[in-house]
Short mmCIF file of C-alpha atoms and ligand atoms in Angstrom, two decimals:
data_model
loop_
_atom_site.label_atom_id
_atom_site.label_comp_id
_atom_site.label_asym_id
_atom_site.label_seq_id
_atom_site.Cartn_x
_atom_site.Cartn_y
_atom_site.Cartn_z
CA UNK A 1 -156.35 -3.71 100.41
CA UNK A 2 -158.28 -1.69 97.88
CA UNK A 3 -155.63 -0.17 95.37
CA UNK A 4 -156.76 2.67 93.82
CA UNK A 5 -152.97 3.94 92.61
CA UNK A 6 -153.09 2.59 88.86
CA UNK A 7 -151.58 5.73 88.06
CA UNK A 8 -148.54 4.78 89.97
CA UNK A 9 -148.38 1.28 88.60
CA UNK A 10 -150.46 -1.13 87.65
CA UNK A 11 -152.31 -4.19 90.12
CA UNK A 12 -153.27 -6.26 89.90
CA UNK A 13 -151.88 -7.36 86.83
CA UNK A 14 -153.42 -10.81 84.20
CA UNK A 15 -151.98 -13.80 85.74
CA UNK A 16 -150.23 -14.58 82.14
CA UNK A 17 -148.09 -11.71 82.91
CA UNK A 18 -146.38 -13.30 85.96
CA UNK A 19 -146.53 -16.90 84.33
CA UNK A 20 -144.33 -15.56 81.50
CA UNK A 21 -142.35 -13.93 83.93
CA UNK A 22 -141.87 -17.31 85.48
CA UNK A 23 -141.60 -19.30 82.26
CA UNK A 24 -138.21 -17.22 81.26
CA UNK A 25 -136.74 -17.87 84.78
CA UNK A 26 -137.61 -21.32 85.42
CA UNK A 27 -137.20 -22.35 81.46
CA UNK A 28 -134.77 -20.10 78.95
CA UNK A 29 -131.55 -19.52 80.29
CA UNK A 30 -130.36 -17.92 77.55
CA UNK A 31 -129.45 -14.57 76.74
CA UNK A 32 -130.81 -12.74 73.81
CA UNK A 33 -128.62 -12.04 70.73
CA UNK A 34 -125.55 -13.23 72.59
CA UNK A 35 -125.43 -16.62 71.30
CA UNK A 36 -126.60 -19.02 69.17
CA UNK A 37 -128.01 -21.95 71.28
CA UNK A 38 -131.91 -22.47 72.27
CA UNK A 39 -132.67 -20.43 75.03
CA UNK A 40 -130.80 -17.33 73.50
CA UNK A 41 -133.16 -17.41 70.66
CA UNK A 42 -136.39 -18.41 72.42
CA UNK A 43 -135.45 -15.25 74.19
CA UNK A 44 -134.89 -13.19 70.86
CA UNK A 45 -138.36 -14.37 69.99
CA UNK A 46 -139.57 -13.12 73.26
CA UNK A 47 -137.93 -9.51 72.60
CA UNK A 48 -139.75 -9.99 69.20
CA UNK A 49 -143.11 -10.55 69.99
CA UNK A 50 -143.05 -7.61 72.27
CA UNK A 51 -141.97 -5.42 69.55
CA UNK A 52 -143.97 -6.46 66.91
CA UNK A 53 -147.45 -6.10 69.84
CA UNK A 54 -146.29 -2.77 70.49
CA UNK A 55 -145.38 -1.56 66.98
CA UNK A 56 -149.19 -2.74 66.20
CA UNK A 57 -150.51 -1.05 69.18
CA UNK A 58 -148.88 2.19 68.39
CA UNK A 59 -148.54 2.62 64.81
CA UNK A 60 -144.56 2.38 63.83
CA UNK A 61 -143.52 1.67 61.04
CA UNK A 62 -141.33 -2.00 62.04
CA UNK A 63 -140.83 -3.83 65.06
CA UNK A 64 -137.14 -2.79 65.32
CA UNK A 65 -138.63 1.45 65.78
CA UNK A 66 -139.68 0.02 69.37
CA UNK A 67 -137.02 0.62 71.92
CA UNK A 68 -136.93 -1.64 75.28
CA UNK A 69 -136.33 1.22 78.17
CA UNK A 70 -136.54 0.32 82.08
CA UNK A 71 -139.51 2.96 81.88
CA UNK A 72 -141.09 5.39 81.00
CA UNK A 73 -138.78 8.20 82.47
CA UNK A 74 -136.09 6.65 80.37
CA UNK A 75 -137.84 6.62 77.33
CA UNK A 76 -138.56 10.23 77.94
CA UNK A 77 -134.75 10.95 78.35
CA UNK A 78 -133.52 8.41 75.63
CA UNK A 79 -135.83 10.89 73.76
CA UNK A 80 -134.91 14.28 75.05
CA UNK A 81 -131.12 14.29 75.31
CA UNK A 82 -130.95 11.90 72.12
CA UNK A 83 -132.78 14.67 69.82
CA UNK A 84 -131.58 18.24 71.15
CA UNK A 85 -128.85 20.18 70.30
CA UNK A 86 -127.23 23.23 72.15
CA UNK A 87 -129.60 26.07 71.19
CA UNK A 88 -132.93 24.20 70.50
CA UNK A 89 -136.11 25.82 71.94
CA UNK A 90 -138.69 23.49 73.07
CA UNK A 91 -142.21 23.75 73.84
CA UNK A 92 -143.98 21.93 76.87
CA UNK A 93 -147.59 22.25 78.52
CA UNK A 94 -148.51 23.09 81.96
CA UNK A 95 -148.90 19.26 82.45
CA UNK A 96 -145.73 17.91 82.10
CA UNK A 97 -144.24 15.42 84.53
CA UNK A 98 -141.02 16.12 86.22
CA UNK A 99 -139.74 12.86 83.90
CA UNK A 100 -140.15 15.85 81.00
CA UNK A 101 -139.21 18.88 83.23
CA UNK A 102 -136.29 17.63 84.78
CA UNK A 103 -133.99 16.56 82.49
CA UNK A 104 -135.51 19.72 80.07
CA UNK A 105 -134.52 22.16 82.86
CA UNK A 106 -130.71 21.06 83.57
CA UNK A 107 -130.14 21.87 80.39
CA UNK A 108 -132.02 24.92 80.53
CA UNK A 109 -129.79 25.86 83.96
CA UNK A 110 -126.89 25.12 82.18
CA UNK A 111 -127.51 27.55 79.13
CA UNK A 112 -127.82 24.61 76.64
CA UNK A 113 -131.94 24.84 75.63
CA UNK A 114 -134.67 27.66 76.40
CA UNK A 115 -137.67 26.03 77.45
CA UNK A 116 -141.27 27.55 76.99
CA UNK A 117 -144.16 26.33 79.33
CA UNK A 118 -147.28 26.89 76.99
CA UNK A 119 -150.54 27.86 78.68
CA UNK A 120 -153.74 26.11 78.62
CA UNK A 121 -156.81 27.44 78.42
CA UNK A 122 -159.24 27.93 81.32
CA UNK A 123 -160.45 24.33 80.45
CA UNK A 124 -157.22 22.69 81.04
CA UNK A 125 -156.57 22.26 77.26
CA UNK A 126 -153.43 23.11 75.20
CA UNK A 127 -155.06 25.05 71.85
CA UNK A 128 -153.20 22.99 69.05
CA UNK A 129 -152.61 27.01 67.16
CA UNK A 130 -151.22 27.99 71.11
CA UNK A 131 -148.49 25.48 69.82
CA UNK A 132 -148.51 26.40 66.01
CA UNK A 133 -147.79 30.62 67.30
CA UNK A 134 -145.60 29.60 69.75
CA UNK A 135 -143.15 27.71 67.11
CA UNK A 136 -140.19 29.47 66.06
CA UNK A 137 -137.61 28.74 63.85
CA UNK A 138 -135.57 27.68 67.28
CA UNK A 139 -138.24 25.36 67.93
CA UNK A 140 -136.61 21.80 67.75
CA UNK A 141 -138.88 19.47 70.11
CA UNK A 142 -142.70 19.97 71.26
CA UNK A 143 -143.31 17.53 74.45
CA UNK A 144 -146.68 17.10 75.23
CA UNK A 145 -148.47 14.98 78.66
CA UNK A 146 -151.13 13.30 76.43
CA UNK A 147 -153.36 12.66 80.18
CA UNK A 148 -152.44 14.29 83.22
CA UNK A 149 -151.77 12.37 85.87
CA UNK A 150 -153.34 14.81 88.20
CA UNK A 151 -156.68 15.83 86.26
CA UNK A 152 -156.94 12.77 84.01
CA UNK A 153 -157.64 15.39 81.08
CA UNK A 154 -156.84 13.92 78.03
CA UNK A 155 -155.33 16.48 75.57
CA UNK A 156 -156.31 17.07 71.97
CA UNK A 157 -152.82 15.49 70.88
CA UNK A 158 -153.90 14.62 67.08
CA UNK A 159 -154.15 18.65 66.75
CA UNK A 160 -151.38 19.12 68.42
CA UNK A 161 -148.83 16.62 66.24
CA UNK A 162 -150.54 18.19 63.05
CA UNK A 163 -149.92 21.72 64.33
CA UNK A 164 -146.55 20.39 64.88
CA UNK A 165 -145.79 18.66 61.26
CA UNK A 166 -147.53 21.74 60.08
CA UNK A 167 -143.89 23.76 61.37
CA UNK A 168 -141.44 20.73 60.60
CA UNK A 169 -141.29 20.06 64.32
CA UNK A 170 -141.99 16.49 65.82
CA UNK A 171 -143.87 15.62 68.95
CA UNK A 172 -142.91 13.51 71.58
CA UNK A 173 -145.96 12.16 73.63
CA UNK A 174 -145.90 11.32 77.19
CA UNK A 175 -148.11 7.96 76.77
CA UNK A 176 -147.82 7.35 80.67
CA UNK A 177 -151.25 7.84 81.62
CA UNK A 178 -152.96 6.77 78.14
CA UNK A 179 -150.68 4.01 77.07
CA UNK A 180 -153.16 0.73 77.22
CA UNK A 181 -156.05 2.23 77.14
CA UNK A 182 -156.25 5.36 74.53
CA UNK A 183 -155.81 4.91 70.62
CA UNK A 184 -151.85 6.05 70.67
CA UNK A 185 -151.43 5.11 66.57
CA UNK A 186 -154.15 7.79 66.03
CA UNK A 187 -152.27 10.12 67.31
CA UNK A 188 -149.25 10.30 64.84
CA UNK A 189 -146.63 11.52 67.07
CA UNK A 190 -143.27 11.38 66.11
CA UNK A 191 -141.76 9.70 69.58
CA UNK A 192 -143.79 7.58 71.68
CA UNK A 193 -143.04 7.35 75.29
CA UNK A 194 -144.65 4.73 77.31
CA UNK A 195 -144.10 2.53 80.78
CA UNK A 196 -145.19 -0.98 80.67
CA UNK A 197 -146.01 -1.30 84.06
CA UNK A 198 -149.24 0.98 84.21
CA UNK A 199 -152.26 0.51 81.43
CA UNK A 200 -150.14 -2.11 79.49
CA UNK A 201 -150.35 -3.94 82.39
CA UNK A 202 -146.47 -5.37 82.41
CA UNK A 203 -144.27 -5.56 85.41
CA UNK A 204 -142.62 -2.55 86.89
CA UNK A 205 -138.79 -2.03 84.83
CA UNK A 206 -140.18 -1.97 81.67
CA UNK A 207 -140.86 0.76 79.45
CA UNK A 208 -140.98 1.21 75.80
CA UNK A 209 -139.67 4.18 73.50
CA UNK A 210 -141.49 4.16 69.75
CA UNK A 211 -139.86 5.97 67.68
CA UNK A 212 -141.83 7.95 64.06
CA UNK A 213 -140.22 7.57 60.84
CA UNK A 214 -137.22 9.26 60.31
CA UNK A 215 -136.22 9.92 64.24
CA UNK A 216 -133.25 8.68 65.28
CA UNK A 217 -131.88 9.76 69.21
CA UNK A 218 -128.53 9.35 69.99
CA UNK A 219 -127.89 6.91 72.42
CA UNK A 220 -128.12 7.04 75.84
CA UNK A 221 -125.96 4.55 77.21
CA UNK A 222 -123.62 2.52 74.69
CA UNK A 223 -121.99 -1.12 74.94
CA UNK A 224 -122.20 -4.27 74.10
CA UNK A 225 -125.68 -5.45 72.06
CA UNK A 226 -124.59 -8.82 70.46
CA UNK A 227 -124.50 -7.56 67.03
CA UNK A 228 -121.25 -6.13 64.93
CA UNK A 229 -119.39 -7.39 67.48
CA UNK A 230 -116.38 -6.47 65.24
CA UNK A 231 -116.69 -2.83 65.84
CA UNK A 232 -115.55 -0.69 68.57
CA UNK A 233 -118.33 1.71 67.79
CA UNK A 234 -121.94 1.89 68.81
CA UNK A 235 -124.01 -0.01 65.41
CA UNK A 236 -126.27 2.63 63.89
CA UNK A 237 -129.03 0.65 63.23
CA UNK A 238 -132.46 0.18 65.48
CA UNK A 239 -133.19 -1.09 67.53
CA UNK A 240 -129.40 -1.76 68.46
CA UNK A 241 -128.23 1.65 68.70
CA UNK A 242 -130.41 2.47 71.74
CA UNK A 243 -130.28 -0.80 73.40
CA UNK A 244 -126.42 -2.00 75.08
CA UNK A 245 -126.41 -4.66 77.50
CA UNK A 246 -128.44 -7.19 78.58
CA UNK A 247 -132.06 -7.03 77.94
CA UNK A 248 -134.79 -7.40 81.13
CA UNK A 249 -136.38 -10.64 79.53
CA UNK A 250 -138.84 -12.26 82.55
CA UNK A 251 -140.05 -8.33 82.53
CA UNK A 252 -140.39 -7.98 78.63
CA UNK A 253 -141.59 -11.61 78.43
CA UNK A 254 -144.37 -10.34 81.22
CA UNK A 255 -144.86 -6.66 79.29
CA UNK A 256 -145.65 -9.06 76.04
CA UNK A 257 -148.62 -10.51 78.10
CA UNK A 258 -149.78 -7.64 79.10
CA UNK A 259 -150.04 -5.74 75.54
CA UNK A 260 -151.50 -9.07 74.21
CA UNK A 261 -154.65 -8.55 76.84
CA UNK A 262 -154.70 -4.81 76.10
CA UNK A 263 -155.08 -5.26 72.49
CA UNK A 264 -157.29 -7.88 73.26
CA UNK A 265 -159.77 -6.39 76.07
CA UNK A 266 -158.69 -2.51 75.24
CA UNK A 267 -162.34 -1.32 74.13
CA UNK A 268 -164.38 -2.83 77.06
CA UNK A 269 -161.80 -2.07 79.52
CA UNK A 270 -161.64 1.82 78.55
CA UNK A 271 -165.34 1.55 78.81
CA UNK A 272 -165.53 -0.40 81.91
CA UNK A 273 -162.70 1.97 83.40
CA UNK A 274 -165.10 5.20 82.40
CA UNK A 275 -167.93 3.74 84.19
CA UNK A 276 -166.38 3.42 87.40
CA UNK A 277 -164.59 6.91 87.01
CA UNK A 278 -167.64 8.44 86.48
CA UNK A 279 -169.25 6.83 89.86
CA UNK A 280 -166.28 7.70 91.88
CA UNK A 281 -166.54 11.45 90.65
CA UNK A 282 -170.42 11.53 91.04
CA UNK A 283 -169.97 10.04 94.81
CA UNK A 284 -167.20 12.63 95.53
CA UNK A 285 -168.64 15.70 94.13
CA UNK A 286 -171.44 14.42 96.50
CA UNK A 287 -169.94 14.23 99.54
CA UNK A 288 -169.65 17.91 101.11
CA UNK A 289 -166.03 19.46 101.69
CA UNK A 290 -164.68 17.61 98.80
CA UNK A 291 -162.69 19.75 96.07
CA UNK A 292 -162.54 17.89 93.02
CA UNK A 293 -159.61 18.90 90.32
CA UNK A 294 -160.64 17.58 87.35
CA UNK A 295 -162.06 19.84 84.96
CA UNK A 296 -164.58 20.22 82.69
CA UNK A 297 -167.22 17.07 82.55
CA UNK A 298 -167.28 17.32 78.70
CA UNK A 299 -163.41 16.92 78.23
CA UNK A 300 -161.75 13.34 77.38
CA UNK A 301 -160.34 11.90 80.75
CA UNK A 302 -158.40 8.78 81.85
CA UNK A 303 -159.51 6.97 84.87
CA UNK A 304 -157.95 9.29 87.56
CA UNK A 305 -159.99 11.50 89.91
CA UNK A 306 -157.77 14.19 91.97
CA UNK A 307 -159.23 15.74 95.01
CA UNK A 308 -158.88 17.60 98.68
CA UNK A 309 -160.73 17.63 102.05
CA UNK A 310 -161.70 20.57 103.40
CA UNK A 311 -159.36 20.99 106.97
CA UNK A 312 -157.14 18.50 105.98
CA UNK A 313 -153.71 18.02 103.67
CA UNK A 314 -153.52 15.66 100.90
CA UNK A 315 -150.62 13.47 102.90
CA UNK A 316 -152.93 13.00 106.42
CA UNK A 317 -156.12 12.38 104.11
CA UNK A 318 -154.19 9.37 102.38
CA UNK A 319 -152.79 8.37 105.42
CA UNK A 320 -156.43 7.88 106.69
CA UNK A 321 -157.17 5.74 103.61
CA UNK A 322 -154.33 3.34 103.99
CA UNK A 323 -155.49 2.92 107.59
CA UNK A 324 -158.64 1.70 105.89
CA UNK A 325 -156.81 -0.35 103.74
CA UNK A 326 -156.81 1.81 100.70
CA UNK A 327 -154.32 2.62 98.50
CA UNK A 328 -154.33 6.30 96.93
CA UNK A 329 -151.37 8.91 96.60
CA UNK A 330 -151.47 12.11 98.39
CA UNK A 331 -149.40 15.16 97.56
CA UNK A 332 -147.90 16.33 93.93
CA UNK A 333 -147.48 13.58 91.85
CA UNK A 334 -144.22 14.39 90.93
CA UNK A 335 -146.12 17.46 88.18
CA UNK A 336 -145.62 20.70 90.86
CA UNK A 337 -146.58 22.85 87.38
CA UNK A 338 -150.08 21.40 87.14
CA UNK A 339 -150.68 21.61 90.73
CA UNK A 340 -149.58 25.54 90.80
CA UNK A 341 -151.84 25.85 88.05
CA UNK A 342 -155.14 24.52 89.70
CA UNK A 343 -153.58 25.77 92.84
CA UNK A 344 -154.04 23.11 94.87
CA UNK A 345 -151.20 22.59 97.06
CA UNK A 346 -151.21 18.91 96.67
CA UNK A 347 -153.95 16.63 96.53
CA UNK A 348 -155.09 12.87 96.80
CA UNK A 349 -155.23 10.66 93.96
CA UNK A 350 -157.14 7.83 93.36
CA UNK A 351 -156.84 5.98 90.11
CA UNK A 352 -158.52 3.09 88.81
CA UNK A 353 -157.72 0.03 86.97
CA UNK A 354 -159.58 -2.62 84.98
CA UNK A 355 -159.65 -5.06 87.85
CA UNK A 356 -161.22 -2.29 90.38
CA UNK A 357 -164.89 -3.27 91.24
CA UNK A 358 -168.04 -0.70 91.77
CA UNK A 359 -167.89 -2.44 95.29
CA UNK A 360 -164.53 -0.90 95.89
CA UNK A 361 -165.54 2.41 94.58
CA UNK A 362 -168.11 2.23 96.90
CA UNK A 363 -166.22 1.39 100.00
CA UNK A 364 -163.85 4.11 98.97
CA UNK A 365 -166.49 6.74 98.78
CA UNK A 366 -167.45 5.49 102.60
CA UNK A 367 -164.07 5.95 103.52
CA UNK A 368 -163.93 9.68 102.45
CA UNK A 369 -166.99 10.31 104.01
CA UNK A 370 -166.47 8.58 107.20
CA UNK A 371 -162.90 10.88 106.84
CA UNK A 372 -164.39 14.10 105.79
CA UNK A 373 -166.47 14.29 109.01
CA UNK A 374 -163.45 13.45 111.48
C1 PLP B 401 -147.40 11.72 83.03
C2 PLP B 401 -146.26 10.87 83.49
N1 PLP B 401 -145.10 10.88 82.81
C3 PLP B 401 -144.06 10.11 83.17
C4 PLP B 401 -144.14 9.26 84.25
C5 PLP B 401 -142.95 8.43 84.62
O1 PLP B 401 -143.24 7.07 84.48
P1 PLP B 401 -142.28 5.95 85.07
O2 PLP B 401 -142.61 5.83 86.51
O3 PLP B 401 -142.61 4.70 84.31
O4 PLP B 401 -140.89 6.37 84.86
C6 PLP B 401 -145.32 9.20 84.99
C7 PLP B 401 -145.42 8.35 86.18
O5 PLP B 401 -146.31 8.39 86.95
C8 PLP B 401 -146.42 10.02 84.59
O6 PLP B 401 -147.57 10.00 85.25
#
């Protein structure tokens, strides 16, 4: 099998990642914070290490600002309904994810938030001053898709956070396309969403929520987190407050393994990861009937190219791949806004990975051939 659906989730992943994972089953049988014995602090150490990694990858200010979620659709709500109040305006691109959209519009359907869709430009970019107009003094959250998942444009999201600070309001970034691979810290945004299964390479049920200086969600979910075990009320402090119940430690110990190789290997694989994009979009654009939706050349993108055959939908097309044992996604990608916006319909999806192989590109650009002239 060829998988080309890194956009999805990460494969293959470092072999460390699944030797850590094994390491905490086969070795620590202990649970972190609840206890004082070995294995419940070799596990605190493992929750540790993956904070501290992260906190270095992304910028925040302390290990304990990093939140353990089961991904990144929870950060994104841990975020969301921790931050807004009835009333709040917030301000989203055409890019978002339905992780953003949904929980955004229940509580626009229920009367509790107005939300704004911001447009881009004809490029496929959100102008940082479209953001700084558009902010009004009911303007309490601006979510932004740092990469599409459909296009693979990366937006200009340092403009956008300073346009932001500019008005008092903080940014929460959707890292879910750019997290491994893009310089998040640089960035400056005031929430941090971020899976660990897809560029940080972890296993799938972990994500991580990094949270600016000064923001604070309310919690989610509240119970039991091994510390001030006196009190019948959720403790206030991070990383505690946002964290009840038993941490996913093989996953976390596996996520650890996987930042370590990002922050390790993240400049040649970015590179590495361009290089193969930019062969799979040359061979498509070359291959006649193929609509490519990825905007302009010049614009930043991650390693995902979106496209549609002529005479066929996006759903049969990836159907044909998998019979060729290749692994894409076909239809909307769970972002219907971006697709009405290129007007699309759907399309197929192929995204790479640092352990793709110009061999693979190649046999995938055969297979779309071979499937274009069915
Ligand atoms: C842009 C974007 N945001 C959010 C998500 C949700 O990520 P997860 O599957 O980790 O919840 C995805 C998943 O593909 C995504 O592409």
């Amino acid at each position: 099998m060829i998988y080309l659906d890194n956009a999805a989730t990460s494969f293959p992943k470092p072999p460390e990642v699944s030797r850590a994972m094994s390491g905490v089953m086969e070795k620590i049988g202990g649970n972190p914070g609840r206890g004082g014995h070995a294995g419940a602090l070799a596990g605190g150490r493992i929750l540790e290490r993956c904070r501290e990694l992260a906190a270095e990858y992304t910028g925040v200010q302390g290990p304990e600002r990093v939140i353990f979620c089961l991904n990144c659709t929870d950060a994104l709500n841990t975020a969301i309904r921790g931050t807004l109040h009835a009333g709040d305006e917030v301000l989203v691109s055409h890019a978002e994810h339905n992780a953003v959209m949904r929980p955004l519009m229940g509580y626009h359907d229920a009367g509790k938030i107005t939300v704004r869709i911001l447009p881009p430009d004809e490029r496929g970019l959100l102008p940082p001053q479209t953001v700084s107009q558009a902010i009004g003094p009911k303007t309490a959250l601006c979510v932004l898709c740092h990469a599409s998942n459909v296009t693979g444009i990366v937006q200009s999201a340092g403009e956008i956070a300073r346009a932001c600070h500019e008005k008092g309001v903080p940014l929460l970034l959707d890292a879910a396309q750019t997290a491994g691979t893009e310089d998040i810290a640089s960035v400056h945004a005031d929430m941090i969403a971020m899976p660990g299964h897809k560029g940080l390479l972890g296993p799938m049920g972990t994500g991580l929520l990094c949270l600016g200086d000064g923001m604070l969600p309310r919690p989610l979910r509240e119970g039991g987190t091994g510390s001030a075990s006196e009190s019948l009320r959720q403790p206030a402090m991070l990383p505690d407050r946002l964290e009840s119940g038993t941490a996913n430690l093989p996953g976390i110990a596996g996520l650890t393994q996987g930042i370590k190789f990002v922050l390790r290997h993240r400049a040649a694989m970015a590179e590495y990861e361009q290089a193969l994009r930019a062969r799979l979009r040359e061979g498509l654009g070359n291959i006649s009937g193929v609509t490519l939706y990825d905007g302009p050349a010049d614009a930043a993108h991650v390693p995902v190219v979106s496209f549609n055959i002529r005479g066929m939908d996006s759903g049969q097309a990836a159907d044909a791949l998998n019979e060729r044992k290749i692994a894409v996604r076909g239809g909307l990608h769970c972002a219907p806004s971006i697709h009405a916006w290129l007007g699309s319909g759907g399309a197929v999806r192929a995204s790479l990975g640092p352990f793709n192989t110009e061999k693979e590109v190649d046999s995938f650009l055969s297979a779309v051939l071979a499937i274009s002239r069915l």
